[in-house]
Amino acid sequence: MPRIFDNIDLQLLPILRETLKVSYRADFCVGYFNLRGWRRIDDLIEQYVGGENACCRLLIGMQSLPSDEVHAAFSLVSGDGRIDNSSIVRFKKRMAAEFRQQLTIGAPTNQDEAGLRRLSHQLKSQKVIIKLFLRHSLHAKLYLVHRNDANTPTVGFLGSSNLTLPGLAKQGELNVDILDHDACNKLQKWFSDRWQDYGCVDISQELAEIIDRSWARQELVSPYYIYLKIAYHLSHEAIAGLSEFRIPREFNNLFDFQKAAVQLAARHVTRRGGVLVGDVVGLGKTLVGTALAKILQEDCFLETLIICPKNLVLMWQEYVNNYRLLAEVMPISQVQNKLPKLRRYRVVLIDESHNLRNREGKRYRTITEYIAANESKCILLSATPYNKSYLDLSAQLRLFVPEDQDLGLRPEALINELGGSSVGELEFIRKHQCSVRSLAAFEKSEHPDDWRELMKRYMVRRTRSFIKENYAHTDETGRKYLAFSDGRRSYFPQRVPRSLKFPLEGSDTDFYARLYSELVIEVINQLNLPRYGLGNYIIAKHKQPPTDTEQHFINSLFRGGRRLMGFSRTNLFKRLESSGVAFIQSIERHILRNFIYLYALEHGLDIPIGTQEAELLDTSNNDEDADSVVAALFDTEIEEDDSTTSPQVEVTLFSNEEEKASKTEKVFRQRAESIYQEYTTRYQRRFKWLRSTLFDIKKLKRDLLEDAKALINVLQQCGEWNPQKDEKLTALIKLLTKTHPQDKVLIFTQFADTVRYLADNLQLSQITNVAGVTGQAKDPTVMTGRFSPVSNGKREQISSSDELRILIATDVLSEGHNLQDCAIIVNWDLPWAIIRLIQRAGRVDRIGQNADQILCYSFLPAEGVERIINLRGRLRKRLQENAEVVGTDEAFFEDDDARVILDLYNEKSGILDGEEDTEVDLTSEAFQIWKKATDNNPGLKKTIEEMQNVAYSTRAHTPQPVQPEGVLLYMKTTEGNDSLIYVDRLFSPA
């Protein structure tokens, strides 16, 4: 009675090994052969002499796919069963590919490597001969072992087990041993007949070669080859984009780096429904976005809706006309009115998409609903895709990626933090209750590596230094340049810092000395700022409960909290540094708004509440004073229609010169009463209104009045501002009339009030061809065209009398405009982060800039910068003290480095050469590595492409602090996603 080997009660592998120990040859026939499973018996085969009669002959049946078997069964063509040579060659190639694929599954181990090397040796020495049976499908599983044993010279095992570890030892099978002489002889004849069949081909040498070219090879692959193989895999999307998409003829003038961006972006948008083009300022995102829309128009027959800031509508309309796009341009300020009724556009292009960071906003919801309802593909353009939070990125991705969509990858760094592998995944699900492979999951991670992996699938982002290093040519003098299609060159100019000194003390009036006095600084630091912390004054119990609308407003007050107060206090200091007139105007408005609140509280009237959005108090988003009515126009939830213009809605602070001169509490109270009436009528829509009885009236009145009186005292100490005695203004006029009397000059300031002050006073000083542009300008594209006609393609349209020599602008305006006819910028005031200075320089340091140098002037006190540094330091301390009270770590303003201010003062070279962001998308970076290595070396390209997908190499390395020892691992997941990780000796991510 034969024994049954089912791998449950009795395993086949131990008995097979025992039988092989006293054998001199063996014949195996299996349907599937696992190369790595061979090591379970290879030590016993090693004792064989080798050759046809002293080896292990392994016959592998050619398996058919189920679909192939169905086709064969019902085929109308009848065959004679013979196989031709071409079919043999085809099947051998297919089997070789399957064995190569087999070696790419799972992680290699030292034991597997040693076992594969022994198999290769045994194949070459003919201790193992492997043939492929091709005449027909063969599913047999037979093991015949020939032994030097007179009683049982042949032992057979027949059943279901393939020559794999699961088949021999782990999974349930059904096998029996065959000891009968006659049965064994018949089985041996059956095997020999098939072994000698015409359709049975030897693949031993091919298998040995496959092993010798795999990760189990004896000699190491060059580490450089592994590096290039990683780059090749990581750049797959870019390589595929280049082959799949053709640049439209109208865009043949694009630089190579722009073409690469278009083709990679086209790959992203067609595969994933959207792309974020995040190249830094000055690299031509508008042109890239237009070319991408044109590809989708020509290849997919799709029309485009372009949503952009209202001051860029004219520019986009020109692009639509010039490149014959089937597109409609819509200002973002009109989306709530127009999108719900708009016809279907299958592509939505959003310029300056970083403005859609607030997922709770009405505009955001309107745009998201339109995209979802119309199944539109998304093209997002932004030089600053995220500010301080990765949630800025996810907000933009959510425009076209549902939060629960399976992304095929998960936030690995966060999962590792929670325990790694399945443990970390289960802990994540328990903690966050969402799919681990969703956008919502990534929003829980603050690890840069997680976001880098995610954004690789959706973002194209390159920096100027990346373009300069990878796409630029070098002339005979060593300077880098980009070549236009007509042969012209666009050089990368040097940014040269220059300081403009103005006195704080010692002048006739000491205006600036009074502004920077201890009194002013201390008053600002001690302000209660109750209008920006109204949530602190809401009473717990109401005689008349708030309505649903009122409760919604109240909730928003609590969300603002200390953050709004921090921005408000910071902005007062920023305006103090900007100009005396901007600071004084801001204080006057602040006092007046306090008395408007006091008037409402004292008379039991509703309170007009201004913006509670911290973003709108950020000077990078809004150049108007938060306490001016003009600032209300920036409220992102107020919608415009086609007839809406940008009226001068600023109310007059004082009705006559007498009031303006006195600036007493009585005057402010009188003016507040009349302005409150204007608020309730003319400007009612610009405010949200709450009943005064919802607040602690006594406490709120006390703090409002205390702040107002303190600021009135500051106004009286400072006195009237006299532009004729403004030393800083005098220094600017000298620069424009003496140092650069004929050159174009671009002047930057953070505040619209300062723009108006400078424009008015430069014109009064008989300086001509001057204009100021702020975020409230009706048509800034016209102004920038007059200032920089060549770079905007308007040289023929702008006459010399209309051309501007001096343009004064705020940071808000500078998005998306070509200003590179100019090579001199002036920083009238210093932003509180070096990155803003770098961005300002980038407004003129764009493709097409012809100057060798860009001069970057910055105003600084002649007596030294210590006072500015100390002022900022004291504010920082005050904000930190306030933050500690409420237990928040919110950052109120950008990092301020005293070293930066000192370097600007001393005109240190290179201070403005930094990048706005050094991050380049991984695909673009990998593609450039691959391209530079293989463009002129087709042999290397072929070698790397044909290298098997599992490979490793090592090299000696002495660890350094910035270059520790470790392993760089690339892996592709089953979903086709790339994974790149660097681990140290302890297998911790480095």
Short mmCIF file of N, CA and C in Angstrom, two decimals, residues 692-820:
data_model
loop_
_atom_site.label_atom_id
_atom_site.label_comp_id
_atom_site.label_asym_id
_atom_site.label_seq_id
_atom_site.Cartn_x
_atom_site.Cartn_y
_atom_site.Cartn_z
N SER A 692 -24.85 93.63 19.37
CA SER A 692 -23.90 93.99 20.42
C SER A 692 -24.20 93.26 21.72
N THR A 693 -25.47 92.84 21.91
CA THR A 693 -25.84 92.16 23.16
C THR A 693 -25.24 90.76 23.26
N LEU A 694 -24.64 90.27 22.19
CA LEU A 694 -23.99 88.96 22.24
C LEU A 694 -22.62 89.04 22.92
N PHE A 695 -22.13 90.26 23.18
CA PHE A 695 -20.78 90.45 23.71
C PHE A 695 -20.82 90.95 25.16
N ASP A 696 -19.70 90.78 25.83
CA ASP A 696 -19.50 91.40 27.15
C ASP A 696 -19.22 92.88 26.89
N ILE A 697 -20.27 93.69 26.90
CA ILE A 697 -20.18 95.08 26.43
C ILE A 697 -19.20 95.89 27.28
N LYS A 698 -19.24 95.71 28.58
CA LYS A 698 -18.39 96.51 29.47
C LYS A 698 -16.90 96.25 29.20
N LYS A 699 -16.54 94.96 29.10
CA LYS A 699 -15.13 94.60 28.88
C LYS A 699 -14.67 95.02 27.48
N LEU A 700 -15.52 94.83 26.48
CA LEU A 700 -15.16 95.18 25.12
C LEU A 700 -14.99 96.69 24.97
N LYS A 701 -15.90 97.47 25.59
CA LYS A 701 -15.79 98.94 25.53
C LYS A 701 -14.50 99.41 26.19
N ARG A 702 -14.16 98.81 27.31
CA ARG A 702 -12.95 99.20 28.04
C ARG A 702 -11.70 99.00 27.19
N ASP A 703 -11.57 97.83 26.58
CA ASP A 703 -10.36 97.54 25.79
C ASP A 703 -10.31 98.37 24.51
N LEU A 704 -11.46 98.58 23.86
CA LEU A 704 -11.48 99.42 22.67
C LEU A 704 -11.04 100.84 22.98
N LEU A 705 -11.56 101.38 24.07
CA LEU A 705 -11.23 102.77 24.43
C LEU A 705 -9.78 102.89 24.88
N GLU A 706 -9.29 101.90 25.59
CA GLU A 706 -7.89 101.93 26.06
C GLU A 706 -6.93 101.96 24.87
N ASP A 707 -7.18 101.11 23.87
CA ASP A 707 -6.33 101.10 22.67
C ASP A 707 -6.44 102.41 21.91
N ALA A 708 -7.66 102.92 21.75
CA ALA A 708 -7.87 104.15 20.99
C ALA A 708 -7.12 105.32 21.62
N LYS A 709 -7.20 105.45 22.93
CA LYS A 709 -6.52 106.56 23.61
C LYS A 709 -5.00 106.44 23.48
N ALA A 710 -4.49 105.22 23.60
CA ALA A 710 -3.04 105.01 23.48
C ALA A 710 -2.56 105.41 22.09
N LEU A 711 -3.34 105.05 21.05
CA LEU A 711 -2.93 105.35 19.68
C LEU A 711 -3.11 106.83 19.35
N ILE A 712 -4.11 107.48 19.95
CA ILE A 712 -4.26 108.94 19.77
C ILE A 712 -3.03 109.64 20.31
N ASN A 713 -2.53 109.14 21.43
CA ASN A 713 -1.32 109.71 22.02
C ASN A 713 -0.12 109.55 21.08
N VAL A 714 -0.03 108.39 20.41
CA VAL A 714 1.04 108.18 19.44
C VAL A 714 0.92 109.17 18.29
N LEU A 715 -0.30 109.38 17.78
CA LEU A 715 -0.51 110.32 16.68
C LEU A 715 -0.06 111.73 17.07
N GLN A 716 -0.40 112.11 18.28
CA GLN A 716 -0.05 113.47 18.72
C GLN A 716 1.45 113.61 18.91
N GLN A 717 2.11 112.53 19.33
CA GLN A 717 3.57 112.57 19.49
C GLN A 717 4.27 112.66 18.12
N CYS A 718 3.73 111.95 17.13
CA CYS A 718 4.37 111.92 15.81
C CYS A 718 4.13 113.19 15.01
N GLY A 719 2.94 113.77 15.17
CA GLY A 719 2.63 114.98 14.40
C GLY A 719 2.30 114.67 12.95
N GLU A 720 2.13 115.72 12.15
CA GLU A 720 1.80 115.55 10.73
C GLU A 720 3.01 115.09 9.94
N TRP A 721 2.77 114.25 8.98
CA TRP A 721 3.85 113.75 8.12
C TRP A 721 4.09 114.74 6.98
N ASN A 722 5.34 115.12 6.82
CA ASN A 722 5.69 116.09 5.77
C ASN A 722 6.60 115.41 4.75
N PRO A 723 6.08 115.10 3.54
CA PRO A 723 6.89 114.42 2.53
C PRO A 723 8.15 115.19 2.14
N GLN A 724 8.11 116.49 2.20
CA GLN A 724 9.27 117.29 1.80
C GLN A 724 10.46 117.10 2.73
N LYS A 725 10.18 116.59 3.94
CA LYS A 725 11.26 116.36 4.90
C LYS A 725 11.45 114.86 5.16
N ASP A 726 10.94 114.04 4.23
CA ASP A 726 11.09 112.59 4.33
C ASP A 726 12.44 112.20 3.73
N GLU A 727 13.41 111.90 4.61
CA GLU A 727 14.78 111.59 4.17
C GLU A 727 14.83 110.33 3.29
N LYS A 728 13.97 109.39 3.57
CA LYS A 728 13.94 108.15 2.78
C LYS A 728 13.44 108.46 1.37
N LEU A 729 12.41 109.28 1.27
CA LEU A 729 11.89 109.68 -0.04
C LEU A 729 12.94 110.47 -0.81
N THR A 730 13.67 111.34 -0.10
CA THR A 730 14.73 112.12 -0.74
C THR A 730 15.80 111.22 -1.33
N ALA A 731 16.16 110.17 -0.60
CA ALA A 731 17.17 109.22 -1.09
C ALA A 731 16.67 108.49 -2.34
N LEU A 732 15.38 108.17 -2.38
CA LEU A 732 14.81 107.51 -3.55
C LEU A 732 14.84 108.44 -4.77
N ILE A 733 14.46 109.70 -4.55
CA ILE A 733 14.46 110.67 -5.67
C ILE A 733 15.87 110.84 -6.22
N LYS A 734 16.86 110.86 -5.33
CA LYS A 734 18.25 110.97 -5.78
C LYS A 734 18.66 109.76 -6.62
N LEU A 735 18.23 108.57 -6.19
CA LEU A 735 18.55 107.35 -6.93
C LEU A 735 17.95 107.42 -8.34
N LEU A 736 16.71 107.91 -8.44
CA LEU A 736 16.00 107.92 -9.71
C LEU A 736 16.45 109.04 -10.65
N THR A 737 16.99 110.12 -10.08
CA THR A 737 17.37 111.28 -10.92
C THR A 737 18.87 111.40 -11.12
N LYS A 738 19.66 110.89 -10.19
CA LYS A 738 21.13 111.03 -10.28
C LYS A 738 21.83 109.71 -10.64
N THR A 739 21.53 108.66 -9.85
CA THR A 739 22.22 107.38 -10.06
C THR A 739 21.72 106.67 -11.31
N HIS A 740 20.41 106.63 -11.49
CA HIS A 740 19.81 105.94 -12.64
C HIS A 740 18.79 106.85 -13.32
N PRO A 741 19.24 107.93 -13.93
CA PRO A 741 18.29 108.90 -14.48
C PRO A 741 17.55 108.42 -15.72
N GLN A 742 18.08 107.43 -16.43
CA GLN A 742 17.44 106.95 -17.66
C GLN A 742 16.94 105.51 -17.56
N ASP A 743 17.35 104.79 -16.55
CA ASP A 743 17.06 103.35 -16.47
C ASP A 743 15.65 103.10 -15.94
N LYS A 744 15.12 101.95 -16.35
CA LYS A 744 13.86 101.49 -15.78
C LYS A 744 14.11 101.00 -14.35
N VAL A 745 13.19 101.35 -13.45
CA VAL A 745 13.33 100.96 -12.05
C VAL A 745 11.98 100.43 -11.56
N LEU A 746 12.04 99.27 -10.91
CA LEU A 746 10.84 98.67 -10.33
C LEU A 746 10.95 98.78 -8.81
N ILE A 747 9.99 99.47 -8.19
CA ILE A 747 10.02 99.71 -6.74
C ILE A 747 8.97 98.82 -6.08
N PHE A 748 9.41 98.05 -5.10
CA PHE A 748 8.49 97.16 -4.38
C PHE A 748 8.23 97.68 -2.97
N THR A 749 6.99 97.59 -2.55
CA THR A 749 6.61 97.85 -1.17
C THR A 749 5.51 96.86 -0.80
N GLN A 750 5.30 96.68 0.49
CA GLN A 750 4.28 95.72 0.92
C GLN A 750 2.87 96.31 0.94
N PHE A 751 2.77 97.66 0.89
CA PHE A 751 1.49 98.28 1.17
C PHE A 751 1.02 99.23 0.08
N ALA A 752 -0.28 99.13 -0.23
CA ALA A 752 -0.89 99.98 -1.24
C ALA A 752 -0.82 101.45 -0.83
N ASP A 753 -0.95 101.75 0.46
CA ASP A 753 -0.84 103.14 0.92
C ASP A 753 0.51 103.72 0.57
N THR A 754 1.56 102.92 0.71
CA THR A 754 2.91 103.40 0.38
C THR A 754 3.05 103.59 -1.13
N VAL A 755 2.44 102.70 -1.94
CA VAL A 755 2.47 102.87 -3.40
C VAL A 755 1.87 104.22 -3.77
N ARG A 756 0.72 104.53 -3.21
CA ARG A 756 0.04 105.79 -3.54
C ARG A 756 0.86 106.99 -3.08
N TYR A 757 1.46 106.88 -1.90
CA TYR A 757 2.30 107.96 -1.36
C TYR A 757 3.50 108.22 -2.27
N LEU A 758 4.19 107.14 -2.69
CA LEU A 758 5.38 107.30 -3.52
C LEU A 758 5.02 107.82 -4.92
N ALA A 759 3.98 107.26 -5.52
CA ALA A 759 3.59 107.70 -6.87
C ALA A 759 3.23 109.18 -6.88
N ASP A 760 2.45 109.62 -5.90
CA ASP A 760 2.05 111.03 -5.83
C ASP A 760 3.25 111.95 -5.67
N ASN A 761 4.17 111.56 -4.76
CA ASN A 761 5.27 112.46 -4.44
C ASN A 761 6.40 112.43 -5.48
N LEU A 762 6.57 111.33 -6.18
CA LEU A 762 7.55 111.31 -7.27
C LEU A 762 7.07 112.21 -8.41
N GLN A 763 5.78 112.17 -8.70
CA GLN A 763 5.23 113.03 -9.74
C GLN A 763 5.30 114.50 -9.34
N LEU A 764 5.08 114.78 -8.05
CA LEU A 764 5.22 116.17 -7.57
C LEU A 764 6.66 116.66 -7.68
N SER A 765 7.61 115.70 -7.69
CA SER A 765 9.03 116.05 -7.81
C SER A 765 9.47 116.12 -9.27
N GLN A 766 8.50 116.19 -10.18
CA GLN A 766 8.75 116.35 -11.63
C GLN A 766 9.41 115.12 -12.25
N ILE A 767 9.24 113.97 -11.64
CA ILE A 767 9.70 112.71 -12.25
C ILE A 767 8.56 112.17 -13.10
N THR A 768 8.82 111.96 -14.35
CA THR A 768 7.75 111.57 -15.28
C THR A 768 7.77 110.07 -15.58
N ASN A 769 6.73 109.63 -16.30
CA ASN A 769 6.58 108.22 -16.69
C ASN A 769 6.63 107.30 -15.47
N VAL A 770 5.86 107.70 -14.46
CA VAL A 770 5.76 106.95 -13.20
C VAL A 770 4.33 106.45 -13.05
N ALA A 771 4.17 105.25 -12.56
CA ALA A 771 2.84 104.73 -12.24
C ALA A 771 2.93 103.79 -11.05
N GLY A 772 1.84 103.73 -10.31
CA GLY A 772 1.73 102.80 -9.18
C GLY A 772 0.67 101.77 -9.45
N VAL A 773 0.93 100.54 -9.08
CA VAL A 773 -0.02 99.46 -9.29
C VAL A 773 -0.16 98.65 -8.00
N THR A 774 -1.41 98.45 -7.57
CA THR A 774 -1.69 97.68 -6.36
C THR A 774 -2.66 96.55 -6.70
N GLY A 775 -3.01 95.80 -5.70
CA GLY A 775 -3.97 94.73 -5.90
C GLY A 775 -5.34 95.22 -6.32
N GLN A 776 -5.61 96.51 -6.13
CA GLN A 776 -6.89 97.09 -6.50
C GLN A 776 -6.90 97.69 -7.90
N ALA A 777 -5.76 97.63 -8.60
CA ALA A 777 -5.68 98.21 -9.94
C ALA A 777 -6.66 97.49 -10.86
N LYS A 778 -7.37 98.27 -11.69
CA LYS A 778 -8.40 97.70 -12.56
C LYS A 778 -7.78 96.81 -13.63
N ASP A 779 -6.69 97.26 -14.22
CA ASP A 779 -6.09 96.49 -15.32
C ASP A 779 -4.57 96.55 -15.25
N PRO A 780 -3.96 95.80 -14.33
CA PRO A 780 -2.50 95.86 -14.17
C PRO A 780 -1.73 95.37 -15.38
N THR A 781 -2.35 94.49 -16.20
CA THR A 781 -1.65 93.98 -17.38
C THR A 781 -1.30 95.11 -18.33
N VAL A 782 -2.17 96.11 -18.42
CA VAL A 782 -1.90 97.28 -19.27
C VAL A 782 -0.68 98.03 -18.74
N MET A 783 -0.62 98.20 -17.43
CA MET A 783 0.50 98.91 -16.80
C MET A 783 1.81 98.15 -16.99
N THR A 784 1.78 96.84 -16.77
CA THR A 784 3.03 96.07 -16.92
C THR A 784 3.45 96.03 -18.38
N GLY A 785 2.49 96.06 -19.30
CA GLY A 785 2.82 96.13 -20.73
C GLY A 785 3.49 97.45 -21.09
N ARG A 786 3.04 98.53 -20.46
CA ARG A 786 3.66 99.85 -20.70
C ARG A 786 5.05 99.93 -20.08
N PHE A 787 5.24 99.22 -18.95
CA PHE A 787 6.54 99.26 -18.26
C PHE A 787 7.55 98.32 -18.91
N SER A 788 7.07 97.16 -19.37
CA SER A 788 7.97 96.15 -19.93
C SER A 788 7.41 95.67 -21.27
N PRO A 789 7.40 96.55 -22.29
CA PRO A 789 6.74 96.21 -23.55
C PRO A 789 7.43 95.09 -24.33
N VAL A 790 8.75 95.01 -24.28
CA VAL A 790 9.46 94.00 -25.07
C VAL A 790 9.12 92.60 -24.57
N SER A 791 9.24 92.38 -23.26
CA SER A 791 9.00 91.04 -22.72
C SER A 791 7.53 90.65 -22.79
N ASN A 792 6.64 91.62 -22.97
CA ASN A 792 5.22 91.33 -23.10
C ASN A 792 4.74 91.35 -24.55
N GLY A 793 5.69 91.46 -25.50
CA GLY A 793 5.34 91.43 -26.92
C GLY A 793 4.52 92.63 -27.37
N LYS A 794 4.74 93.79 -26.75
CA LYS A 794 3.94 94.98 -27.09
C LYS A 794 4.82 96.16 -27.53
N ARG A 795 6.01 95.85 -27.99
CA ARG A 795 6.91 96.92 -28.39
C ARG A 795 6.30 97.81 -29.48
N GLU A 796 5.59 97.21 -30.41
CA GLU A 796 5.01 97.98 -31.52
C GLU A 796 3.80 98.78 -31.07
N GLN A 797 3.17 98.38 -29.99
CA GLN A 797 1.93 99.04 -29.57
C GLN A 797 2.15 100.18 -28.59
N ILE A 798 3.28 100.18 -27.89
CA ILE A 798 3.53 101.19 -26.84
C ILE A 798 4.46 102.26 -27.38
N SER A 799 3.98 103.49 -27.41
CA SER A 799 4.81 104.60 -27.87
C SER A 799 5.74 105.04 -26.75
N SER A 800 6.75 105.81 -27.10
CA SER A 800 7.72 106.27 -26.10
C SER A 800 7.07 107.15 -25.05
N SER A 801 6.05 107.91 -25.44
CA SER A 801 5.39 108.79 -24.47
C SER A 801 4.53 107.99 -23.49
N ASP A 802 4.01 106.83 -23.95
CA ASP A 802 3.19 105.99 -23.07
C ASP A 802 4.03 105.03 -22.23
N GLU A 803 5.27 104.80 -22.64
CA GLU A 803 6.10 103.83 -21.93
C GLU A 803 6.46 104.36 -20.55
N LEU A 804 6.38 103.47 -19.55
CA LEU A 804 6.71 103.83 -18.17
C LEU A 804 8.19 103.55 -17.89
N ARG A 805 8.82 104.45 -17.15
CA ARG A 805 10.20 104.22 -16.73
C ARG A 805 10.25 103.68 -15.30
N ILE A 806 9.29 104.10 -14.49
CA ILE A 806 9.29 103.72 -13.07
C ILE A 806 7.93 103.11 -12.73
N LEU A 807 7.96 101.92 -12.17
CA LEU A 807 6.73 101.27 -11.73
C LEU A 807 6.86 100.95 -10.24
N ILE A 808 5.85 101.38 -9.50
CA ILE A 808 5.81 101.12 -8.05
C ILE A 808 4.72 100.08 -7.82
N ALA A 809 5.07 98.95 -7.22
CA ALA A 809 4.11 97.84 -7.11
C ALA A 809 4.21 97.17 -5.75
N THR A 810 3.14 96.48 -5.40
CA THR A 810 3.15 95.68 -4.17
C THR A 810 3.44 94.23 -4.52
N ASP A 811 3.73 93.43 -3.48
CA ASP A 811 4.03 92.02 -3.69
C ASP A 811 2.80 91.26 -4.20
N VAL A 812 1.61 91.72 -3.84
CA VAL A 812 0.40 91.04 -4.26
C VAL A 812 0.26 91.03 -5.77
N LEU A 813 0.62 92.14 -6.40
CA LEU A 813 0.43 92.28 -7.84
C LEU A 813 1.35 91.38 -8.66
N SER A 814 2.52 91.07 -8.14
CA SER A 814 3.61 90.59 -8.98
C SER A 814 3.41 89.20 -9.57
N GLU A 815 2.31 88.51 -9.22
CA GLU A 815 2.09 87.19 -9.77
C GLU A 815 1.86 87.25 -11.28
N GLY A 816 2.59 86.43 -12.03
CA GLY A 816 2.26 86.17 -13.42
C GLY A 816 2.60 87.23 -14.44
N HIS A 817 3.31 88.28 -14.05
CA HIS A 817 3.58 89.36 -15.00
C HIS A 817 5.05 89.33 -15.45
N ASN A 818 5.28 89.68 -16.72
CA ASN A 818 6.63 89.78 -17.27
C ASN A 818 7.15 91.20 -17.07
N LEU A 819 8.23 91.34 -16.32
CA LEU A 819 8.77 92.66 -15.99
C LEU A 819 10.26 92.76 -16.33
N GLN A 820 10.74 91.84 -17.19
CA GLN A 820 12.18 91.71 -17.37
C GLN A 820 12.81 92.72 -18.33
#
